[in-house]
Structures are given as C-alpha cells and as structure tokens.
Tab-separated table of C-alpha atoms in Angstrom:
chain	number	residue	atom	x	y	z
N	22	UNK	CA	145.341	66.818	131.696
N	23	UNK	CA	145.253	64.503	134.704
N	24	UNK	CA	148.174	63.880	137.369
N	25	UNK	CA	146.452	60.154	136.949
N	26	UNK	CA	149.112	59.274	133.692
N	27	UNK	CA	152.040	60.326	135.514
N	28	UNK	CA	152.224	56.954	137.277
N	29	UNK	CA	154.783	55.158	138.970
N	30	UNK	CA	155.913	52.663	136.269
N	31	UNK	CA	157.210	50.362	138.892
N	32	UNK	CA	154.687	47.695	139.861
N	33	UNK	CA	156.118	44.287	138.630
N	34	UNK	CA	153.449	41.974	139.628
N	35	UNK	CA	151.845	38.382	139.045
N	36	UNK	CA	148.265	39.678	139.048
N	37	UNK	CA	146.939	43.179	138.096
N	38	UNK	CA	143.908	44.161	140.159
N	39	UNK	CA	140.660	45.312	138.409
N	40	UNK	CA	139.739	48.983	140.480
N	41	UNK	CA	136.858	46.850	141.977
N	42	UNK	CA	139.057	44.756	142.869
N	43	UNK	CA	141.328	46.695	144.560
N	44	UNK	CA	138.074	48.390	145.979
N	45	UNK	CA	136.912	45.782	147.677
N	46	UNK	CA	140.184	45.227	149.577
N	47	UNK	CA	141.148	48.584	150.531
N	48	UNK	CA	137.517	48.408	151.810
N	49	UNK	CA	138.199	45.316	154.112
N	50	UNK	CA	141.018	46.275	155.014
N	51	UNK	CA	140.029	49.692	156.357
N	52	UNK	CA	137.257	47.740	158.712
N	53	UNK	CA	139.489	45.532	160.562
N	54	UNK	CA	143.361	47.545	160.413
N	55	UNK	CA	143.486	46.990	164.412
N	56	UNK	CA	146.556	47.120	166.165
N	57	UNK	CA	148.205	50.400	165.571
N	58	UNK	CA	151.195	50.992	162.203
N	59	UNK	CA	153.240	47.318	162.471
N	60	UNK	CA	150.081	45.774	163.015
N	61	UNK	CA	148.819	47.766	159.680
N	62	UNK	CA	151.426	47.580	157.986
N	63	UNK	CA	151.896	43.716	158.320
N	64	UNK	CA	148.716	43.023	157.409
N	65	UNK	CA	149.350	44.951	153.918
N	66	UNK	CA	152.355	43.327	153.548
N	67	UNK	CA	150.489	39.848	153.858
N	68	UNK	CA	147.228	40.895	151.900
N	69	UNK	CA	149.059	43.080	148.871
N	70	UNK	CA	152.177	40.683	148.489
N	71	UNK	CA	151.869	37.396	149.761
N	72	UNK	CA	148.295	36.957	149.031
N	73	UNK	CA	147.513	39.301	146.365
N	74	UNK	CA	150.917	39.187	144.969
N	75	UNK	CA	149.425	42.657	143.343
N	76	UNK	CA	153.040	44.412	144.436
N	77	UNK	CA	156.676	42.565	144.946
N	78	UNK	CA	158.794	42.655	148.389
N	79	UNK	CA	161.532	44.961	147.584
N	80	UNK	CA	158.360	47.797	146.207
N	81	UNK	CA	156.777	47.089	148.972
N	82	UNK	CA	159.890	47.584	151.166
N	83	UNK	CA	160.973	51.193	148.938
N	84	UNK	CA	157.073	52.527	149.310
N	85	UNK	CA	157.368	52.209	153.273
N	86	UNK	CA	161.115	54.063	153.102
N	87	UNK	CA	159.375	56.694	151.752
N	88	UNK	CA	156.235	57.182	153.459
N	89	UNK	CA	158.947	57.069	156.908
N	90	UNK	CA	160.171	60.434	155.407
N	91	UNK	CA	157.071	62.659	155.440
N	92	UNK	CA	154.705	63.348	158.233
N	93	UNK	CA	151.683	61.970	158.999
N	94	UNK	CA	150.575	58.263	159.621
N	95	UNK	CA	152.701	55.621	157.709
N	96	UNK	CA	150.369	52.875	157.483
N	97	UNK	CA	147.915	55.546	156.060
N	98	UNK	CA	150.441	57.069	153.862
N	99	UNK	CA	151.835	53.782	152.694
N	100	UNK	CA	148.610	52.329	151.352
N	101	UNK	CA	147.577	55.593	149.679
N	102	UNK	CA	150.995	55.457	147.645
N	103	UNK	CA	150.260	51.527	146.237
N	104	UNK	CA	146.872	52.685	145.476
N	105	UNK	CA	148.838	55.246	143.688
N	106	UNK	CA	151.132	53.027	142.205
N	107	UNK	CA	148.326	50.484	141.414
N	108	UNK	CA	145.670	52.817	139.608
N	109	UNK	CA	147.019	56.113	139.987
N	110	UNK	CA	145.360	58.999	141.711
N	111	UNK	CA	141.802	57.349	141.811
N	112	UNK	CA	143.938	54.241	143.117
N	113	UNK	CA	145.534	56.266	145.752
N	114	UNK	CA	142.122	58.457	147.000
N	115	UNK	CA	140.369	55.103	147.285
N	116	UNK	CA	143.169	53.441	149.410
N	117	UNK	CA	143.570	56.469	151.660
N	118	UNK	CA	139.872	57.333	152.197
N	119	UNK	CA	138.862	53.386	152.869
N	120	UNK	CA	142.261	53.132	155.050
N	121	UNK	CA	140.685	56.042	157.486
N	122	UNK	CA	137.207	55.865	156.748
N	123	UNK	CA	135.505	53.408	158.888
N	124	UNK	CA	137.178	54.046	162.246
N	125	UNK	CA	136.768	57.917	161.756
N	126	UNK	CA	133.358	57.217	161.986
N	127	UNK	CA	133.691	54.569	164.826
N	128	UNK	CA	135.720	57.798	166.332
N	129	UNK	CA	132.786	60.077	165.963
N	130	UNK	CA	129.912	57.565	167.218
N	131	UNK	CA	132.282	56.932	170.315
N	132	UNK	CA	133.069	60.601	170.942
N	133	UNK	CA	129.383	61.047	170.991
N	134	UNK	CA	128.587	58.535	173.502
N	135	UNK	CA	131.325	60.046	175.281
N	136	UNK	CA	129.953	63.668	175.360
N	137	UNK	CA	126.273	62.374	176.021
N	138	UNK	CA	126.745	59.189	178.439
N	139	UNK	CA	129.259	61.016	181.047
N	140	UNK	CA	127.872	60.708	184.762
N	141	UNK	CA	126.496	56.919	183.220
N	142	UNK	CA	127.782	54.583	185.678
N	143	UNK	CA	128.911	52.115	183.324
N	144	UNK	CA	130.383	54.547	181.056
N	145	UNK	CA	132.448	56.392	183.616
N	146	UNK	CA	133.487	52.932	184.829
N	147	UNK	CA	135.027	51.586	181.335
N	148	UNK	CA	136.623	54.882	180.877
N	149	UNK	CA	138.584	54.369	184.591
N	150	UNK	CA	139.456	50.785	183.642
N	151	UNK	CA	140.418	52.469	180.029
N	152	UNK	CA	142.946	54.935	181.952
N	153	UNK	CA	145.300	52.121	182.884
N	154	UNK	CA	145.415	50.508	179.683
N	155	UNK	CA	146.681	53.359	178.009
N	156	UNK	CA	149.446	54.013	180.440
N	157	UNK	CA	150.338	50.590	179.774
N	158	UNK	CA	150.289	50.787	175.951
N	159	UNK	CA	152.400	54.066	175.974
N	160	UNK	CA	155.266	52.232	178.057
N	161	UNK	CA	154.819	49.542	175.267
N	162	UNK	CA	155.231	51.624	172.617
N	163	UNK	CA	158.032	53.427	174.436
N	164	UNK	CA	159.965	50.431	174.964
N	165	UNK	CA	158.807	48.538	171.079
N	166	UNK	CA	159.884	52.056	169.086
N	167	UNK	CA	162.998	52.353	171.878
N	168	UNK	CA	164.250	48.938	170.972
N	169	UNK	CA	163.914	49.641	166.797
N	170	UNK	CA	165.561	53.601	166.881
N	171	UNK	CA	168.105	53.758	169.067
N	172	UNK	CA	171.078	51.281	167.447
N	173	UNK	CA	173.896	54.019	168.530
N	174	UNK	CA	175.225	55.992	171.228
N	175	UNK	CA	174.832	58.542	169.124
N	176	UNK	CA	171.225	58.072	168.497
N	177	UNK	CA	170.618	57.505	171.715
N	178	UNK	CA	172.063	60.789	172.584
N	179	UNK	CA	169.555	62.604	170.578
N	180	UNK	CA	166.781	60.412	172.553
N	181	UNK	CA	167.696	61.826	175.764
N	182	UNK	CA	168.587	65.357	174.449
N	183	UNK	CA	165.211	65.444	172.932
N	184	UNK	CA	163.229	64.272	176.260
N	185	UNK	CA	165.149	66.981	178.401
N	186	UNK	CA	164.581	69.283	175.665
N	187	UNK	CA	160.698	68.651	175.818
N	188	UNK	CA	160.193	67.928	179.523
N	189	UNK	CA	162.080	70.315	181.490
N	190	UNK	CA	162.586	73.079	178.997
N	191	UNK	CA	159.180	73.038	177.487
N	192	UNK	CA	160.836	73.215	173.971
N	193	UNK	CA	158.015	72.622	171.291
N	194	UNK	CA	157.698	69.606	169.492
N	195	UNK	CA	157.816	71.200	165.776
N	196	UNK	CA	161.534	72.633	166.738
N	197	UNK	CA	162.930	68.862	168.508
N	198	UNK	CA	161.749	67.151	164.764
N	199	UNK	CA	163.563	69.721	163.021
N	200	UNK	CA	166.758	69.998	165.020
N	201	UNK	CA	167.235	66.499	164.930
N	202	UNK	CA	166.216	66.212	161.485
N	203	UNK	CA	168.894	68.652	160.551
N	204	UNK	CA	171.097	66.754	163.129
N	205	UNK	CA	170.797	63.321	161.312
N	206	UNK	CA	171.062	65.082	158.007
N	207	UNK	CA	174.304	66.821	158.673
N	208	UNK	CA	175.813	63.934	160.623
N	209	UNK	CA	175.366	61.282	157.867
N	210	UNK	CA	177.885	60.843	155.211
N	211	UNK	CA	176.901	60.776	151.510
N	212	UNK	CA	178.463	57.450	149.969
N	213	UNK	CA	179.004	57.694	146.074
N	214	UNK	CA	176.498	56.369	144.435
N	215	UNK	CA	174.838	55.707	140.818
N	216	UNK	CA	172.543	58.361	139.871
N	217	UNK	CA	168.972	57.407	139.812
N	218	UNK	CA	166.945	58.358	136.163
N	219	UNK	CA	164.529	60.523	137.077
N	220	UNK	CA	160.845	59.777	136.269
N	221	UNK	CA	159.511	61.593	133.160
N	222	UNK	CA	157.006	64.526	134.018
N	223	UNK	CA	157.821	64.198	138.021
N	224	UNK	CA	157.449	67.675	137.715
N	225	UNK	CA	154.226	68.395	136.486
N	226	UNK	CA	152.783	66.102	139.191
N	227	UNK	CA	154.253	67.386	142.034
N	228	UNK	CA	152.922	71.188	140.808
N	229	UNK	CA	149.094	70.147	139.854
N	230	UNK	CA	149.169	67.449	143.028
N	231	UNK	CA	150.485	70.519	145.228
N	232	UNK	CA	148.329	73.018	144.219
N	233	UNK	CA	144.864	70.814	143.978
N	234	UNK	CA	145.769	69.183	147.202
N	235	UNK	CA	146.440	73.140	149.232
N	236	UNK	CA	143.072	74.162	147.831
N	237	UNK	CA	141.382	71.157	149.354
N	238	UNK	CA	143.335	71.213	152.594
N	239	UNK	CA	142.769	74.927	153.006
N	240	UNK	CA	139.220	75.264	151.827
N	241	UNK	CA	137.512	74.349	154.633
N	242	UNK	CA	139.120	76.988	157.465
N	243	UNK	CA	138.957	79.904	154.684
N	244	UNK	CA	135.377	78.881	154.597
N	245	UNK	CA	134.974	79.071	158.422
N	246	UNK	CA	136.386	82.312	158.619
N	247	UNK	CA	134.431	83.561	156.207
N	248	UNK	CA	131.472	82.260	157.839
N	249	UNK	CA	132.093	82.264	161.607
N	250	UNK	CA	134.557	85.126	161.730
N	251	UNK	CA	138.065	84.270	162.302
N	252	UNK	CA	137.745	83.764	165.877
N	253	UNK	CA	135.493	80.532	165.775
N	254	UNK	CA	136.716	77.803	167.160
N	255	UNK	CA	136.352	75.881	163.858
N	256	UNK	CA	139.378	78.543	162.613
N	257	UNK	CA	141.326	77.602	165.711
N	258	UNK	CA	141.031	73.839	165.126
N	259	UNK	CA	141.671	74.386	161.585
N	260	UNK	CA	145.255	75.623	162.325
N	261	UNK	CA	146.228	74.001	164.966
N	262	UNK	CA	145.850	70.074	163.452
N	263	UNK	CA	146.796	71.796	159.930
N	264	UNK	CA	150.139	72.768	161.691
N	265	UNK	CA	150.059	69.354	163.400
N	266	UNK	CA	149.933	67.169	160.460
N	267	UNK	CA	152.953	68.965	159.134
N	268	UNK	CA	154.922	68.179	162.104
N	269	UNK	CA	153.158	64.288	162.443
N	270	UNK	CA	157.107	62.564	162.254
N	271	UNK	CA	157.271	59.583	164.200
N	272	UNK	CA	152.990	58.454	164.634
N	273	UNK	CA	150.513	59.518	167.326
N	274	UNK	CA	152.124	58.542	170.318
N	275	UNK	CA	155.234	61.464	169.264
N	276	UNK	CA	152.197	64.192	168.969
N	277	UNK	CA	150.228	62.862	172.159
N	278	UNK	CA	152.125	64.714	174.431
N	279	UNK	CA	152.544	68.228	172.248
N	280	UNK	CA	149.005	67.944	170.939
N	281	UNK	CA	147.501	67.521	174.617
N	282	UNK	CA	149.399	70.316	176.275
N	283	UNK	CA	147.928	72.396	173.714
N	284	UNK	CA	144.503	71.326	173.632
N	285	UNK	CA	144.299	71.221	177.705
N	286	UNK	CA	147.077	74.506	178.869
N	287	UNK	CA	146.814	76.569	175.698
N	288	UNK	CA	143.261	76.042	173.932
N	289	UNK	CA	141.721	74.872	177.368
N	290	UNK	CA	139.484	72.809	175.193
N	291	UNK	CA	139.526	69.354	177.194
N	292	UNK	CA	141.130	68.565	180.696
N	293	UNK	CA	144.413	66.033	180.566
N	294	UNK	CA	142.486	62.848	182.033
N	295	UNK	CA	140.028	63.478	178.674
N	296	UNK	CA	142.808	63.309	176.976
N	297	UNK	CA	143.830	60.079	178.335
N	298	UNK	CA	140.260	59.201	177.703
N	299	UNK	CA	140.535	59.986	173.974
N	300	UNK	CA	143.732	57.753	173.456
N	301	UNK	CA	141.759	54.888	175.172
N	302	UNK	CA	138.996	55.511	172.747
N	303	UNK	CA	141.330	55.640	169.993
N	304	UNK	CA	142.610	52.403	170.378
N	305	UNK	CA	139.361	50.356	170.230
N	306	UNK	CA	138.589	51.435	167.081
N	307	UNK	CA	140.334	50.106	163.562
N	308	UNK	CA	142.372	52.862	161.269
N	309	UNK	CA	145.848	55.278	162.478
N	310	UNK	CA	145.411	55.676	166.336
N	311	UNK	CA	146.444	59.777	165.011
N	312	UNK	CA	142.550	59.334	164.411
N	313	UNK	CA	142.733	60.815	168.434
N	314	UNK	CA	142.917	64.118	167.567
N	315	UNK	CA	139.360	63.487	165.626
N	316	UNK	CA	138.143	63.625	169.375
N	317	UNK	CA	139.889	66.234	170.940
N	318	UNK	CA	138.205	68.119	167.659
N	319	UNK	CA	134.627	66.657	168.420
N	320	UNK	CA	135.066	68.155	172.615
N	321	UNK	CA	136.253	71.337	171.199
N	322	UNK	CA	133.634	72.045	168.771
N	323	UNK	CA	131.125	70.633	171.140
N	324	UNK	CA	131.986	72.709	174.269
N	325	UNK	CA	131.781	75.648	172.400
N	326	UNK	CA	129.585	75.575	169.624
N	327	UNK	CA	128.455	79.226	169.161
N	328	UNK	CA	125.395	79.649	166.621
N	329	UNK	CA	125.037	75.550	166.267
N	330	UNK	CA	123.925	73.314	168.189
N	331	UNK	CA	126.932	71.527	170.453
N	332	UNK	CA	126.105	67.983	168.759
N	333	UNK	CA	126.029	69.899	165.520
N	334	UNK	CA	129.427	71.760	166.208
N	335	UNK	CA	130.985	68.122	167.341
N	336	UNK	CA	130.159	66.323	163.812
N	337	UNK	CA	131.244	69.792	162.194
N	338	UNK	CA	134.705	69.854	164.636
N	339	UNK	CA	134.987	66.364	165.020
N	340	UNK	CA	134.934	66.267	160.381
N	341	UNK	CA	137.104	69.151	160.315
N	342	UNK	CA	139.753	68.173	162.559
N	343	UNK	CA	139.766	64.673	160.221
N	344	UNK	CA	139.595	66.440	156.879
N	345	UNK	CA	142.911	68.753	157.912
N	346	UNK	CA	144.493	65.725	159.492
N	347	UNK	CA	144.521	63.385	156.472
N	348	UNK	CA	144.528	65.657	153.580
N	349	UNK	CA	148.001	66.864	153.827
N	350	UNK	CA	149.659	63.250	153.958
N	351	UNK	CA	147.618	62.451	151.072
N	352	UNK	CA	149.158	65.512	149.155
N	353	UNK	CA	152.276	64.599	150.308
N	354	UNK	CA	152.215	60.864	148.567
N	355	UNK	CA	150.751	62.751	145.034
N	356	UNK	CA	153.279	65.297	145.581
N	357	UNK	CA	156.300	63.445	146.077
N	358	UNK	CA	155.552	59.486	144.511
N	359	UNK	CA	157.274	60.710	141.081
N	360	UNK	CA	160.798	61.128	143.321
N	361	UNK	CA	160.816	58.111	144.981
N	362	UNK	CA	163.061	56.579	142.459
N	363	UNK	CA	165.660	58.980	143.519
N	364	UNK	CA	164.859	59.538	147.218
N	365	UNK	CA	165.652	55.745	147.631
N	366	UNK	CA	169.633	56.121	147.461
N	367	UNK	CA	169.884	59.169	149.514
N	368	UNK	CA	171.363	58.495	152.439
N	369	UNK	CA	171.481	61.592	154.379
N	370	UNK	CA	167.388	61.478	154.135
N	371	UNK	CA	167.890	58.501	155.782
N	372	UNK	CA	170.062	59.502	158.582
N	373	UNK	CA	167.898	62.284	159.055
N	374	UNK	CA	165.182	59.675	159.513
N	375	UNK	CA	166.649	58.388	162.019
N	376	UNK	CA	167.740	60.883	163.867
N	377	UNK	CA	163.818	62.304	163.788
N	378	UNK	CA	162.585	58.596	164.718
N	379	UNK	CA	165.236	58.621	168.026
N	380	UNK	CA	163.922	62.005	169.324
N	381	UNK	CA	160.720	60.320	168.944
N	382	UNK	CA	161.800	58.446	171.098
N	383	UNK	CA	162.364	61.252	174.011
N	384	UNK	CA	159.254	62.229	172.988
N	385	UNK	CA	157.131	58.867	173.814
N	386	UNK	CA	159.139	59.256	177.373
N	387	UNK	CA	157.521	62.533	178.019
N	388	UNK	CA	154.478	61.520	177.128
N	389	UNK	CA	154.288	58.581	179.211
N	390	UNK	CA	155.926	60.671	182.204
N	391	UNK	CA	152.866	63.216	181.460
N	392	UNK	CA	150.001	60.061	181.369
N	393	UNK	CA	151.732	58.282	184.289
N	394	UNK	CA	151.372	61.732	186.025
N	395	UNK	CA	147.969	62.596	185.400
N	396	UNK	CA	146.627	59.137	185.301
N	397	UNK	CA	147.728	57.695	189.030
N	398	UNK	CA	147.956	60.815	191.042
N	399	UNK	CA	145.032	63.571	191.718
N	400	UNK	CA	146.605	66.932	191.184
N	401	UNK	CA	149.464	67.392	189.055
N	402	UNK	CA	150.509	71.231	188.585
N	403	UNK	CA	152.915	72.827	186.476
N	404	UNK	CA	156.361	74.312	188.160
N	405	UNK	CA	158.930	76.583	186.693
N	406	UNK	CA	162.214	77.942	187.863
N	407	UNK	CA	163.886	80.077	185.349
N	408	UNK	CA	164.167	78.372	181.725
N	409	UNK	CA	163.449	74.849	183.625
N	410	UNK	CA	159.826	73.301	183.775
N	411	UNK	CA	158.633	70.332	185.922
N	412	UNK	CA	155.660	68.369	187.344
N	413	UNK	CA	154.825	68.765	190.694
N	414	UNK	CA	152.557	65.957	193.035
N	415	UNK	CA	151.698	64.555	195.981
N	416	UNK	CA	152.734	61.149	196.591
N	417	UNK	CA	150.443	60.526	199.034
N	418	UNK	CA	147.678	61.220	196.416
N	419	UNK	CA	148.264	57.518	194.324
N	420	UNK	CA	144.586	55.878	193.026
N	421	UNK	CA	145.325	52.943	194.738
N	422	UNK	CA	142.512	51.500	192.680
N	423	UNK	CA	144.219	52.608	189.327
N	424	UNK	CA	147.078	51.323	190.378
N	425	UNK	CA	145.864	47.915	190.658
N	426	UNK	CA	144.303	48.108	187.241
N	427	UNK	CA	147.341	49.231	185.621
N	428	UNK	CA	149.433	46.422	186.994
N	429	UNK	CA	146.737	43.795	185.884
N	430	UNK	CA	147.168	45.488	182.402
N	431	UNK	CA	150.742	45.169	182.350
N	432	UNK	CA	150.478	41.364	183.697
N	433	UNK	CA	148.096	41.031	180.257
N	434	UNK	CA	150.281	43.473	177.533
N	435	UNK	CA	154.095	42.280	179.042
N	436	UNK	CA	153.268	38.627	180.542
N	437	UNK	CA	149.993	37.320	178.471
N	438	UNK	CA	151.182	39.579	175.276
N	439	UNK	CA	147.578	40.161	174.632
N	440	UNK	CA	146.610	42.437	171.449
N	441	UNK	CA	145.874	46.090	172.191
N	442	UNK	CA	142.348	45.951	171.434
N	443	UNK	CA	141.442	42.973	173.604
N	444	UNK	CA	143.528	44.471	176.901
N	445	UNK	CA	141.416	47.606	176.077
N	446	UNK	CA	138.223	45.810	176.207
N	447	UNK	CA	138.904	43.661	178.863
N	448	UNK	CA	140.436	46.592	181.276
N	449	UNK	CA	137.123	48.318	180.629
N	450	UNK	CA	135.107	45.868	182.009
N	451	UNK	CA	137.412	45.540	184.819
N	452	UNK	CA	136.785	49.438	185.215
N	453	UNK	CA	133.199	48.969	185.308
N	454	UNK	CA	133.252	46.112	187.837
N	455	UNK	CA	135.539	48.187	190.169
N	456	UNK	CA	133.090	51.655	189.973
N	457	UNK	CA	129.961	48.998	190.934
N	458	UNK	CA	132.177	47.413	193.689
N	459	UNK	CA	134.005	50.550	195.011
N	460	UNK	CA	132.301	53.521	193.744
C-alpha cells in the first residue's frame, strides 16, 4: 500500500515529464530560486507552464490557493504539491527537498563563516553594510504585501489591530494568526455553491501521509531527549521551530519579529543585531528566505554545544532546526492534496485567508519598527507600563554612518528597483569600504 496511487487526477497537460525529467528541473530550479516567494513563484509559473507546459494556468492558479491556506513557505509548499500532482509522493519529496536543498546548505557554509570570521575586518564590514539593506527590504516587503492584503477598510482594520496587538501589548504571534483567522472566517459569507465530488480514497492519504509524516517530524527531538536529556538545547530548538512552522502564515518576514524576540529575550541564544545579521545572510542565498531560522539554529547549537564540539553542535542545530522547519509543510501538502478539489469553492477559507494575510501585515510593521530600532540606534531597551509595552532610545544615539548606507539602499531598492540579491551584495561592499575608511 503506498499513498503514491492516491494521486491528484488533475494534471491536463501537453507534455508528461519523465521523473528524470522532472529531476533535473526541480534541481535547477532549487540553485537559482533568488528573490524571495513572487520571485519563486514566477519563475515556476514560467518554467512548469509556459515552458514546460507540464501543468495548465488555472492548476497552477488552484495549487497556489491552496498552499496560501497552510503554514509554512508557499513557494516551497507549492512546488512540493505539483511534484505531487506530477509523480506523486516521490514527485512531491523530490520537488520539496531540491526546492530547499541547495541554499540550506549555502545557509550553513555562511553561518559558519559567520561564527568563525567575526572580528575579520572585512567580514564585520559586509555585515554593517548588510544591516541597512535589510531594513530596506523589510519596508519593501511591508509596503509590496501592504499594497496586495489590505483591499478594505475592514481588512485594514485587522492590519492595525494586529500591529497594536503585537507591539504595545506584546500579544504572541500564534494567537494574532488565529484571531484573525477566526475573524475572516466568521466575517465571510458562504455563497451557494455546487458541491465539489470528492476524490476517491482522500481519506486513506491524509491518515498514512499524517501519521508517516509526525513520525519523521518528531523523530529527531524524541531522539535528542533521549540522548541529551530533555534539557539540551537540541530539545529546545526542536520545539520551538516545530511550534513555529505550525504558526508560519503569511512567509518569513510575519515570523521575523516573533521568532527573534524569542531567540534574543526568551532563549537568549543570539543578540537582535545577529538577528538582523541572519536575515541579511538569508537573502543572498537561493531557496524560502524562512531558511533564517536555519541560522539562528546553527548560533544556538554552536554557543552552547555541551558534550560536542561547537562546530559539531552548529551542523547538528543548524540540520535540526531545517529538518523541523520543512517537514511539517511537506506533511501538510501529502496530508491535505486529496481535498483540494473541495477546498477550492470554500469561501470562508478564503476570507479567513485574508484576514490572516492583513494581520500579516501589522506584523511586517512591527518587525520593521523592531529592525529600524535596533539597526540605527545603539541601545534600545524594553519599557512596560501596566498591560502596555514599548521601545525606549536615545535619539541622540543615530549611526550616522548606517544611516547613510540605508538611504543609499533605498535610492537602489525604491529609485534603481534593483533585485534583492544584487542591493545585498553591493551594500556589503559598501559596508566594507566604510569599516576601512571609518573604522
């Protein structure tokens, strides 16, 4: 018995791959998927149906829908389900693994360099130039996600609801995704509608894919604690991303700001300009920019290592954090591609996708608040009066020098409209010339 012949039978195409084939592709494509999920996701659309022709618009179009509904990272979700759809669950392993693959180990080779070449001159210096960059790609992703969610007052409401909510309340992230998932749910009417026919043995799928993809997603922490005693910080990172990739609605830059006050405040694992660091990083490489948390995994593990070696602990961390970030979307698709058929005329699903994609975008705002924060001031503390939480500064304490940099890369991203990777690269050497120059 294999969940393999439960397939969807949906893929009208001109040409039918070979697995090679489709091998070979999902193997390019995982090298050079730059540019974050519409960058990703265009690039599928242009390779798999204009190109390929190996799935039609309007499946194309559906598959996307539904990978929007379930956490984790859409592009990576999306290509898993037309390997799915393509070869069945060999189809779909191949397409995920090969989709994450490549920069997960471009991650790993830069997190190393990163723990080893600190206090490097020219390291330190592309990492300053790298600061500004990301400040400027979080407003751009603010204002590009911004633009595409909120269509309504209403919507719009739940934006700014959700950044108070977050910001000054300190509300966590898992409970703003569900209250406005509910929100959107409740909110949106039903229209009457044809039922869909459901797909023969949807059933037994979603049970064997469920069960098989738990054990693999769970394996891995049991095995830590039964190893390294349930304290190990293996265990911690284990739970923490677990519960994070659960929660993943809305792509990295939603989780940025959650995931780094828990790493720096809670875990104390990594300080917040490391974590701007780690975004920076993230973005040079190809693969879902949620491939971040791979490095907030790799410090953790490193910095405290216990019977292994810190490099050792890293590649251990730095594996585990991947392995419990990626395996639960992947379950997910298995799970759930046998109900797409119906999921596609519900309507309330989709208002409570929307609803979750506009507190995103309160979210983003916090998060670039936070990075703006942390990345042009010195000192940035924590204050709290009663239920309300805020950011305290000194304005007198602005990097000048950061400053600068940061308004160059806005000139490039807003004026220029440069590509992510090449203002990256080209703020880093602008970093490094400013550290010989300045100091």
């Amino acid at each position: 018995m294999t969940v393999q012949t439960v397939q969807a039978d949906t893929v009208a195409t001109s040409a039918s791959p070979t697995f090679g084939e489709s091998f070979r592709l999902w193997l390019k494509i995982g090298c050079i998927n730059f540019g974050g999920p519409a960058g990703q996701i265009a690039m599928m659309h242009r390779m798999l149906v204009d190109e390929k022709k190996w799935i039609d618009e309007p499946r194309f179009l559906h598959a996307l829908n539904f990978c929007m509904l379930l956490p984790g990272p859409e592009a990576q979700k999306l290509a898993t389900y037309i390997g799915w759809a393509l070869h069945g669950v060999p189809g779909g392993l191949v397409a995920g693994i090969l989709f994450v693959l490549p920069g997960a180990l471009v991650m790993l080779a830069l997190s190393l360099l990163y723990a080893l070449g600190r206090g490097v001159s020219w390291v330190d210096g592309a990492l300053f130039g790298i600061k500004a960059a990301v400040l400027v790609i979080v407003v751009e992703a603010l204002l590009r996600i911004g633009r595409r969610a909120l269509k309504t007052r209403l919507l719009a409401g739940v934006a700014a609801a959700a950044f108070v909510g977050i910001f000054f309340l300190d509300l966590p992230f898992p409970l703003i995704v569900l209250a406005a998932g509910l929100f959107g749910f409740l909110t949106t009417r039903a229209p009457d509608g044809a039922a869909v026919a459901p797909m023969p043995g949807r059933w037994r799928q979603f049970v064997v894919a469920s069960m098989v993809g738990l054990v693999l997603w769970w394996a891995p922490v049991v095995l830590a604690v039964l190893l390294l005693g349930a304290s190990a910080v293996f265990v911690d990172i284990g739970l923490f991303f677990s519960k994070l990739a659960v929660v993943s609605f809305g792509g990295a830059y939603a989780l940025l700001a959650y995931m780094a006050q828990q790493a720096v405040d809670t875990y104390h694992w990594m300080s917040a300009p490391e974590m701007v660091d780690g975004l920076g990083l993230a973005e040079t490489t190809p693969g879902p920019l949620i491939l971040v948390t791979q490095f907030v995994g790799f410090l953790a593990a490193y910095r405290d290592a216990g019977p292994l070696s810190p490099l050792a602990a890293g590649v251990l961390g730095a594996a585990l954090t991947t392995w419990v970030t990626f395996v639960p979307p992947m379950t997910f698709i298995f799970a759930g591609a046998p109900f797409v058929e119906q999921l596609r005329a519900n309507q309330r699903l989709s208002g409570a996708l929307a609803a979750i994609t506009a507190a995103v975008v309160g979210v983003i705002l916090n998060l670039t608040v936070w990075f703006a924060l942390h990345v042009l001031f010195g000192v940035v503390q924590e204050a709290r009066a009663g239920p309300l939480r805020w950011y305290a500064f000194d304005p007198l304490a602005l990097d000048l020098k950061v400053a600068v940099l940061a308004l160059l890369a806005a000139a490039l991203a807003f004026g220029l409209k440069r590509g992510l990777l090449e203002l990256v690269l080209v703020m880093a050497a602008l970093g490094i010339a400013v550290r010989f120059l300045f100091g």
